[in-house]
Coordinates of C-alpha atoms and ligand atoms in Angstrom, one line a residue:
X1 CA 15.6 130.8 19.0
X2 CA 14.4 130.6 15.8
X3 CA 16.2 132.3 13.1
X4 CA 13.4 133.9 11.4
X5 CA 12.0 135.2 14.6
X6 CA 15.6 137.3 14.5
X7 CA 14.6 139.3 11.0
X8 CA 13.6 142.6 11.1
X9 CA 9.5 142.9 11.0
X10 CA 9.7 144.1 7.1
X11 CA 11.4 141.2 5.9
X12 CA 9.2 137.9 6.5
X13 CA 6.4 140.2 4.9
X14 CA 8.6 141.2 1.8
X15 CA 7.0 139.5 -1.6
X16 CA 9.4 137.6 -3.8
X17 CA 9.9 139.3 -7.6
X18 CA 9.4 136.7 -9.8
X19 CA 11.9 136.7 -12.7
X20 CA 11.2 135.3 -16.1
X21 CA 12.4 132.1 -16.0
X22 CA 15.9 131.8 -17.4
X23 CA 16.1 129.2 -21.1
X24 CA 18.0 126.9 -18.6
X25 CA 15.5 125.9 -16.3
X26 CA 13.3 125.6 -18.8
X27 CA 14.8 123.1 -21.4
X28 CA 15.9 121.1 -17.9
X29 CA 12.1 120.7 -16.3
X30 CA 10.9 120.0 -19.6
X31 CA 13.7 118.1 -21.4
X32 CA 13.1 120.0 -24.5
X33 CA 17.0 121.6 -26.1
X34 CA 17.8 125.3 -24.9
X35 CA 19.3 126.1 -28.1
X36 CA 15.3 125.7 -29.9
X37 CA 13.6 128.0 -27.0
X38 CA 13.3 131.1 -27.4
X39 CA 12.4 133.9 -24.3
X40 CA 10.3 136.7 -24.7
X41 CA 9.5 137.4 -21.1
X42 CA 12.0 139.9 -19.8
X43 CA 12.0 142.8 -22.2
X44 CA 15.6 141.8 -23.3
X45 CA 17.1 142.8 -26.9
X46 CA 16.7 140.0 -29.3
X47 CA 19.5 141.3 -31.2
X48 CA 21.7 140.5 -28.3
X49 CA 24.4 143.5 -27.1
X50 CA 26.5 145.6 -30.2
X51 CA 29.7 143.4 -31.2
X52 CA 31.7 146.7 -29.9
X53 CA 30.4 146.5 -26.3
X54 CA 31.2 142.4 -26.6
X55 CA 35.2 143.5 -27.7
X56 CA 34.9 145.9 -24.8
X57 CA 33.6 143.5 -22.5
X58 CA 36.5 140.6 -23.4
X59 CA 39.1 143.3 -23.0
X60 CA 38.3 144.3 -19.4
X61 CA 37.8 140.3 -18.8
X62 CA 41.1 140.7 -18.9
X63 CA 42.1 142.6 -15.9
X64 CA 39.4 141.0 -14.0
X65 CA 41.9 140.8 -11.0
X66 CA 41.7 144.8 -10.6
X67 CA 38.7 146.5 -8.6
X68 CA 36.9 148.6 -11.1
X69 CA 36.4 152.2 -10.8
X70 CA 34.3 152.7 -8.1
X71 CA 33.4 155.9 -9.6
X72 CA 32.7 155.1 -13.0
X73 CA 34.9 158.0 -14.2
X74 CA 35.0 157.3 -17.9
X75 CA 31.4 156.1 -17.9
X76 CA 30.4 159.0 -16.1
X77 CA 31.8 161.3 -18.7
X78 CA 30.4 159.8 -21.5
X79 CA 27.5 159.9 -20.3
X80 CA 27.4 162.9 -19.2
X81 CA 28.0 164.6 -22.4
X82 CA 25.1 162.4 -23.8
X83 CA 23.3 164.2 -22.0
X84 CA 24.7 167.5 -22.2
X85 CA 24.8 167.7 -17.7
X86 CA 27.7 167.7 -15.7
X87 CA 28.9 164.5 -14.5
X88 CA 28.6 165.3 -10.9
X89 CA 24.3 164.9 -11.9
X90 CA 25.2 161.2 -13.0
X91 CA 25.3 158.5 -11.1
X92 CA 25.7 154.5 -12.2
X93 CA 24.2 151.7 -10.8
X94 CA 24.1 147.7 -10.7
X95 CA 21.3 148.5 -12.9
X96 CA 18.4 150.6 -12.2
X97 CA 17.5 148.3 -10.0
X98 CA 20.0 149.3 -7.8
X99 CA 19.4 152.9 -8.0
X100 CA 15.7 152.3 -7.2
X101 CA 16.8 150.3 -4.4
X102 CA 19.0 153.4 -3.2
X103 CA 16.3 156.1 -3.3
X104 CA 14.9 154.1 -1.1
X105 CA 17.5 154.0 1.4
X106 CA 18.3 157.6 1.0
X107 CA 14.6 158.7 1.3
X108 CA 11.8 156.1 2.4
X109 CA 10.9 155.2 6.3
X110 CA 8.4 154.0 8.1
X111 CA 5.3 156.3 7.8
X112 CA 6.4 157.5 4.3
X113 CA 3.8 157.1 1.0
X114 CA 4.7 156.1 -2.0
X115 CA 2.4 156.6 -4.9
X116 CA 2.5 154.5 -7.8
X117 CA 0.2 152.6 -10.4
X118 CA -1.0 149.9 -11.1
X119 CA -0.3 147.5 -13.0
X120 CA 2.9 148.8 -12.9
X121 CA 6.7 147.6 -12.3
X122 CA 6.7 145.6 -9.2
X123 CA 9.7 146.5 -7.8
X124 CA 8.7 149.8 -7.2
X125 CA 6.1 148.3 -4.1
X126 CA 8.7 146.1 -3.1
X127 CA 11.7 148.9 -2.4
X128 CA 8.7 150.9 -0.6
X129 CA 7.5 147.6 1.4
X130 CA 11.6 147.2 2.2
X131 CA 12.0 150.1 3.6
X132 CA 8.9 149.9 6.0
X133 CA 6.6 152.7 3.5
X134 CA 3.3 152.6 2.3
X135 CA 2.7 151.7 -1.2
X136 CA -0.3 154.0 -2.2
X137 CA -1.3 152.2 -5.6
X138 CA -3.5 154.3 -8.3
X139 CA -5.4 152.3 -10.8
X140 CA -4.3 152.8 -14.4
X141 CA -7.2 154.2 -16.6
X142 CA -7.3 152.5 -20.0
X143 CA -3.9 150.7 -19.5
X144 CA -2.2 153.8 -18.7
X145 CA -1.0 156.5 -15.9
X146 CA -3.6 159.4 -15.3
X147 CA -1.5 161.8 -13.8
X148 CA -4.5 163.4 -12.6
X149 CA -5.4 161.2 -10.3
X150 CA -1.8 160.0 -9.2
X151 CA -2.1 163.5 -8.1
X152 CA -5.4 163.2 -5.6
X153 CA -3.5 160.2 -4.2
X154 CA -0.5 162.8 -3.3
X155 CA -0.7 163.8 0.4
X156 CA 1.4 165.3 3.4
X157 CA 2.5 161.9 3.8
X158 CA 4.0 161.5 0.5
X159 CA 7.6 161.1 -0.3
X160 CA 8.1 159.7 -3.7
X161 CA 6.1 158.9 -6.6
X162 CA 7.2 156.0 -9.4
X163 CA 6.4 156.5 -12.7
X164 CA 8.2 154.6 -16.0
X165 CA 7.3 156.1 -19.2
X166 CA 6.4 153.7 -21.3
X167 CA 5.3 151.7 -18.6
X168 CA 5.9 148.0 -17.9
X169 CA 3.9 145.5 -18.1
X170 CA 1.3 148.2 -20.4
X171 CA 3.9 149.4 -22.7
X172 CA 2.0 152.6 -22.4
X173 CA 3.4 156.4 -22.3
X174 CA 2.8 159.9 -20.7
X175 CA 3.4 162.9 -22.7
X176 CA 5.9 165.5 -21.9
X177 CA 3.3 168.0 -21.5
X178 CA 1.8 165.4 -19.0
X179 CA 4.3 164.9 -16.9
X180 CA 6.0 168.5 -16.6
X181 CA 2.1 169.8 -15.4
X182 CA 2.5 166.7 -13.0
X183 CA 5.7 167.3 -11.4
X184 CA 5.5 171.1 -11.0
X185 CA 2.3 170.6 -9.3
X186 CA 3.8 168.0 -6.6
X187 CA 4.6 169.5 -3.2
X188 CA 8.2 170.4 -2.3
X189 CA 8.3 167.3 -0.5
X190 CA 8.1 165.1 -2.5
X191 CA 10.7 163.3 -4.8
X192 CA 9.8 162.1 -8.1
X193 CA 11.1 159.3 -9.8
X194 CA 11.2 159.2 -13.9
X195 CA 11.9 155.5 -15.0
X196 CA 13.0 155.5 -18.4
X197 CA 13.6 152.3 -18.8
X198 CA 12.2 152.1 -22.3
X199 CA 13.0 155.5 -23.7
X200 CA 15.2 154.7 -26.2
X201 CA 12.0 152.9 -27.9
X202 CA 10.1 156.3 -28.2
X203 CA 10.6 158.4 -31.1
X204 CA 10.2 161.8 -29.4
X205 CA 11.2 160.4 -25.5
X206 CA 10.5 163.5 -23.1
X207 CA 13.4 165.7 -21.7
X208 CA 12.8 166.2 -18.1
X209 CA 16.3 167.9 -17.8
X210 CA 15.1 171.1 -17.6
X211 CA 12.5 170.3 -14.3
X212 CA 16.0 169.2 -13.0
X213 CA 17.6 172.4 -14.1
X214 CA 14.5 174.3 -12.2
X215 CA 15.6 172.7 -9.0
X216 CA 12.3 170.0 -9.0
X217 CA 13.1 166.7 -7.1
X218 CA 13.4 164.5 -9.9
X219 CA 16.0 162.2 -10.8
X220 CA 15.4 159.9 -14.5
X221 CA 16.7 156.0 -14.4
X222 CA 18.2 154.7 -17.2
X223 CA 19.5 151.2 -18.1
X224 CA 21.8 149.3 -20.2
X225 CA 19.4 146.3 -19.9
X226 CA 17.0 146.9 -22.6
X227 CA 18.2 148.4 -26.1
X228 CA 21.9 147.9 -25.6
X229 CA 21.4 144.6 -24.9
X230 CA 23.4 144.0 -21.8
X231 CA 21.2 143.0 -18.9
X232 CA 23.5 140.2 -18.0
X233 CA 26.7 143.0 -17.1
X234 CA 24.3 145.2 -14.9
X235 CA 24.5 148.7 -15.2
X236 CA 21.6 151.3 -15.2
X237 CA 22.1 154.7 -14.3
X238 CA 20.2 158.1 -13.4
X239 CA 20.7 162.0 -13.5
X240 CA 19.2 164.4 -11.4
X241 CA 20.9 167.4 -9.5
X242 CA 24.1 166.9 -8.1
X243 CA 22.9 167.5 -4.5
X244 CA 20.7 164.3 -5.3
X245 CA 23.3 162.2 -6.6
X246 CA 25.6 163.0 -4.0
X247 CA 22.8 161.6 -1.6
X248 CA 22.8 158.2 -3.7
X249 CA 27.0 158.1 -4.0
X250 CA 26.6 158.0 0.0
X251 CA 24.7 155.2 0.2
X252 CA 26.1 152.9 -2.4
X253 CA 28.7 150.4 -2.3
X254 CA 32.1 151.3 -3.0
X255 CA 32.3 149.2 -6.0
X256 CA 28.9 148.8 -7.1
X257 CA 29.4 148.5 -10.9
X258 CA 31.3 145.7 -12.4
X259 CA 34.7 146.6 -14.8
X260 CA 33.1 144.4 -17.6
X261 CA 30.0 146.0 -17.7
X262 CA 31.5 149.8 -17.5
X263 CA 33.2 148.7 -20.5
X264 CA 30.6 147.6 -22.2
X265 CA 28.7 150.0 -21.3
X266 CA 30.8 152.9 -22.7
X267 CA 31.5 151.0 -25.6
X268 CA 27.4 150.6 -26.4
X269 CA 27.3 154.3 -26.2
X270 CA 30.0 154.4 -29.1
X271 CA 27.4 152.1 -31.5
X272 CA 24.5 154.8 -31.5
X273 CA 24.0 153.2 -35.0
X274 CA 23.0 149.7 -33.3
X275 CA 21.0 151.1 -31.1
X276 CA 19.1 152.9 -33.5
X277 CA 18.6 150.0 -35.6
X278 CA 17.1 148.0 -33.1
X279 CA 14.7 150.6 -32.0
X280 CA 13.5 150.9 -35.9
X281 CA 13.2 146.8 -35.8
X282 CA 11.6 146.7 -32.7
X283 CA 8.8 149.1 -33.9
X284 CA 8.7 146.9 -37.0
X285 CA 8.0 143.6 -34.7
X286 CA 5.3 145.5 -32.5
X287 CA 3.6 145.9 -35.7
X288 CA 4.2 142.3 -36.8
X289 CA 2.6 140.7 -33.8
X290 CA -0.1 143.0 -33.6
X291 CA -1.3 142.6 -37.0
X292 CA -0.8 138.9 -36.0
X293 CA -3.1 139.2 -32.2
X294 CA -5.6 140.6 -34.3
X295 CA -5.7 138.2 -37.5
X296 CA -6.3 135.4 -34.0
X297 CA -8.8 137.7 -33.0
X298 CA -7.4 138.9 -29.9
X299 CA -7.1 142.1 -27.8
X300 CA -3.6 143.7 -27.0
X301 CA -3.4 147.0 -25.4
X302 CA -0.9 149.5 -27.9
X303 CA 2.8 149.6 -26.9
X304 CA 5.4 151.9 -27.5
X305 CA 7.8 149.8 -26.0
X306 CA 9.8 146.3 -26.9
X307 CA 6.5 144.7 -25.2
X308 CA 3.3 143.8 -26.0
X309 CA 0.3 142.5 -23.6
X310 CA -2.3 140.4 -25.2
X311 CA -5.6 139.2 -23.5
X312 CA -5.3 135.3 -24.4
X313 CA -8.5 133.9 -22.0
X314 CA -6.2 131.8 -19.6
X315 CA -3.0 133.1 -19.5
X316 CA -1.5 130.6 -16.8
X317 CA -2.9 127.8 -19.2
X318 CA -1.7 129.5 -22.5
X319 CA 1.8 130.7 -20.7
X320 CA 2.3 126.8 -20.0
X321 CA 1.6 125.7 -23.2
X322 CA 4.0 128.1 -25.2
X323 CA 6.8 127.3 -22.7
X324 CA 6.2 123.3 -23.4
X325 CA 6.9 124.4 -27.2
X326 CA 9.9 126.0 -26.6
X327 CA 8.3 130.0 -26.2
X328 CA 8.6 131.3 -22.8
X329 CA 6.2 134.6 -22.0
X330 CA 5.2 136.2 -18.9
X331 CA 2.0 135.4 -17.0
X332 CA 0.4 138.6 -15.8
X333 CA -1.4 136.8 -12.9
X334 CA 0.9 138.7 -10.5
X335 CA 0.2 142.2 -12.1
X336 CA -3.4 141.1 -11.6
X337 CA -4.4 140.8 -15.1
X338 CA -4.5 136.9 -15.0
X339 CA -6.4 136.9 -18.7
X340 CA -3.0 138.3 -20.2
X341 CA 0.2 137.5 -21.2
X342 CA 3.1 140.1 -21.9
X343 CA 4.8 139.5 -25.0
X344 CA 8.4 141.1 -25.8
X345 CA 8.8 141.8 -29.0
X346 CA 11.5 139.1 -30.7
X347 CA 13.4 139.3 -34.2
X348 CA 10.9 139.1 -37.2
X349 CA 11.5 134.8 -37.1
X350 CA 11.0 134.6 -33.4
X351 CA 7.5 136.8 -33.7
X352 CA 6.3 134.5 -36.3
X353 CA 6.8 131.5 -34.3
X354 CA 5.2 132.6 -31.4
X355 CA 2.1 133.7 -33.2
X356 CA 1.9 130.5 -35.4
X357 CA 2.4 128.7 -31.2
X358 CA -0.3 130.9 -30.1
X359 CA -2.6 130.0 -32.7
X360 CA -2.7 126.2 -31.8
X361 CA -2.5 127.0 -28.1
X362 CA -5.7 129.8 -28.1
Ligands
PLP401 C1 13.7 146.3 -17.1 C2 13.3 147.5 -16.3 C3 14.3 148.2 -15.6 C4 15.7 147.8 -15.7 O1 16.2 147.1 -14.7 P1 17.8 146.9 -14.7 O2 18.0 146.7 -13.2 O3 18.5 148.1 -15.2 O4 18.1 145.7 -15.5 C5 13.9 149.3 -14.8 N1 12.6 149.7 -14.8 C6 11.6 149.0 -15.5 C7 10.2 149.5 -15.5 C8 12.0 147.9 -16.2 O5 11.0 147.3 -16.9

């Protein structure tokens, strides 16, 4: 018998995410030197993790023969009185990812709706398709969410609905005001998921604590991936009410959060000054490459994240030829917006280069 014939029905089905491609492959398939290419594809911090989450990190390496703490105790803490919530409403994952990957399994089955937009992050259709739902996908009205009529796609059917504030890959946001009339006008059963993935970017981020503290069924997603620079150690996390995080505890693994990356992670938290600074560069560099898209004569849609998209014509032609010169973006063909690419936003050097690239390329 055929092994694949063996698989449950929603795996065969299940479409591959497709990563930015890692500097590696690249400087291999092309034979160019990885230490002159440059990747602005995944969102990551140019300005690489704070040098007190690297000490952290190199201590804990340390005692890598120890299990870590399966409950991220310290973690935990500190975060919790980040966020001014008991720790028992925080819970850490193997990066959001994970946690998105656990409502899932804590509240998606066959039957189930999911409502989401799109473009938006992929992974939210692809936890829905796992778990044998029903993506219901909204289009986005001007490169952003209209809550309004995420809303008419909500129905008795639906169980969750995604929504990342800015959003990837439009690097567009939803007002507080926006989203608070949203989620206090979802039915009781539905759950809704806040992905803040890009928060730290926004000057005035909104606080949906107190929907939390009202008893709505809301849990926010966090990660360590994007500002603090550590998407390689693979921690995100969420708060919501306890009762909700107590469903998530259940269905984790026992040690699903590395020792290095707790570390790190708690250490990042310490450097609020680091962080800080790269979110004041960052808005710096969105500036730099828009003023730059539009000297080309080019349209980009305004971000308020570490991301741009830009509307380049071809953007599987012009993605190939800023990778063969060492500058690797990501091709929006699989958001379906194949005329764009999106852009993260580099250090000041690594913005110019890619705009003097894009010039030749265009
Ligand atoms: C990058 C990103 C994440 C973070 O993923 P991690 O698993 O924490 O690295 C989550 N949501 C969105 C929308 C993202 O773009």
């Amino acid at each position: 018998m055929n092994v694949l014939s063996l698989s449950k029905g929603a795996v065969l089905s299940q479409p591959v995410y497709e990563p930015g491609k890692p500097i590696e492959d690249v400087a291999r398939e092309l034979g160019l030197d990885p230490a002159t290419i440059i990747k602005l594809a995944s969102n990551e911090n140019p300005f690489g993790p704070s040098p007190r989450a690297v000490e952290a990190a190199r201590k804990a390496l340390t005692q890598a023969e120890l299990y870590p703490d399966g409950g991220c105790v310290v973690l935990r803490q500190k975060l919790a009185k980040h966020l001014a919530l008991p720790p028992e409403q925080v819970v850490v994952g193997n990066g959001s990812n994970e946690l998105l990957e656990l409502v899932g399994h804590v509240f998606l089955g066959l039957g189930d709706e999911v409502v989401m937009g799109n473009p938006s992050f992929i992974v939210y259709k692809l936890v829905t398709l796992l778990f044998g739902a029903t993506p219901v996908e909204v289009p986005l009205v001007k490169h952003r969410h209209d809550l309004g009529l995420l809303l008419e796609a909500v129905t008795p059917r639906t169980k969750m609905v995604f929504l990342p504030s800015p959003n990837n890959p439009t690097g567009t946001a939803n007002t507080q005001e926006e989203i608070f009339a949203f989620v206090r006008s979802l039915p009781e059963h539905v759950v809704f998921v806040y992905d803040e993935a890009y928060s730290e970017f926004l000057d005035n981020p909104p606080d949906l604590r107190p929907l939390i503290k009202e008893g709505r069924h809301v849990i926010c997603l966090r990660t360590f991936s994007k500002i603090y620079g550590l998407a390689a150690l693979r921690v995100g996390y969420g708060y919501c009410s306890a009762e909700m995080a107590g469903l998530l505890n259940r269905v984790r693994q026992p040690f699903n959060v590395n020792a290095i990356g707790q570390a790190a992670a708690i250490a990042a938290l310490d450097d609020e000054a680091f962080a800080a600074k790269c979110a004041q560069d960052n808005r710096a560099g969105l500036k730099q490459l828009e003023a730059g898209f539009t000297k080309l004569g080019l349209e980009w849609v305004p971000s308020v994240a570490n991301f741009i998209l830009v509307k380049v014509g071809d953007g599987g032609r012009i993605f190939a030829e800023l990778q063969k010169r060492g500058i690797i973006v990501r091709p929006m063909r699989a958001y379906g917006m194949p005329e764009w690419l999106r852009i993260t936003v580099g250090t000041s050097s690594q913005n110019e280069r890619l705009l003097a690239e894009l010039a030749k390329v265009k």
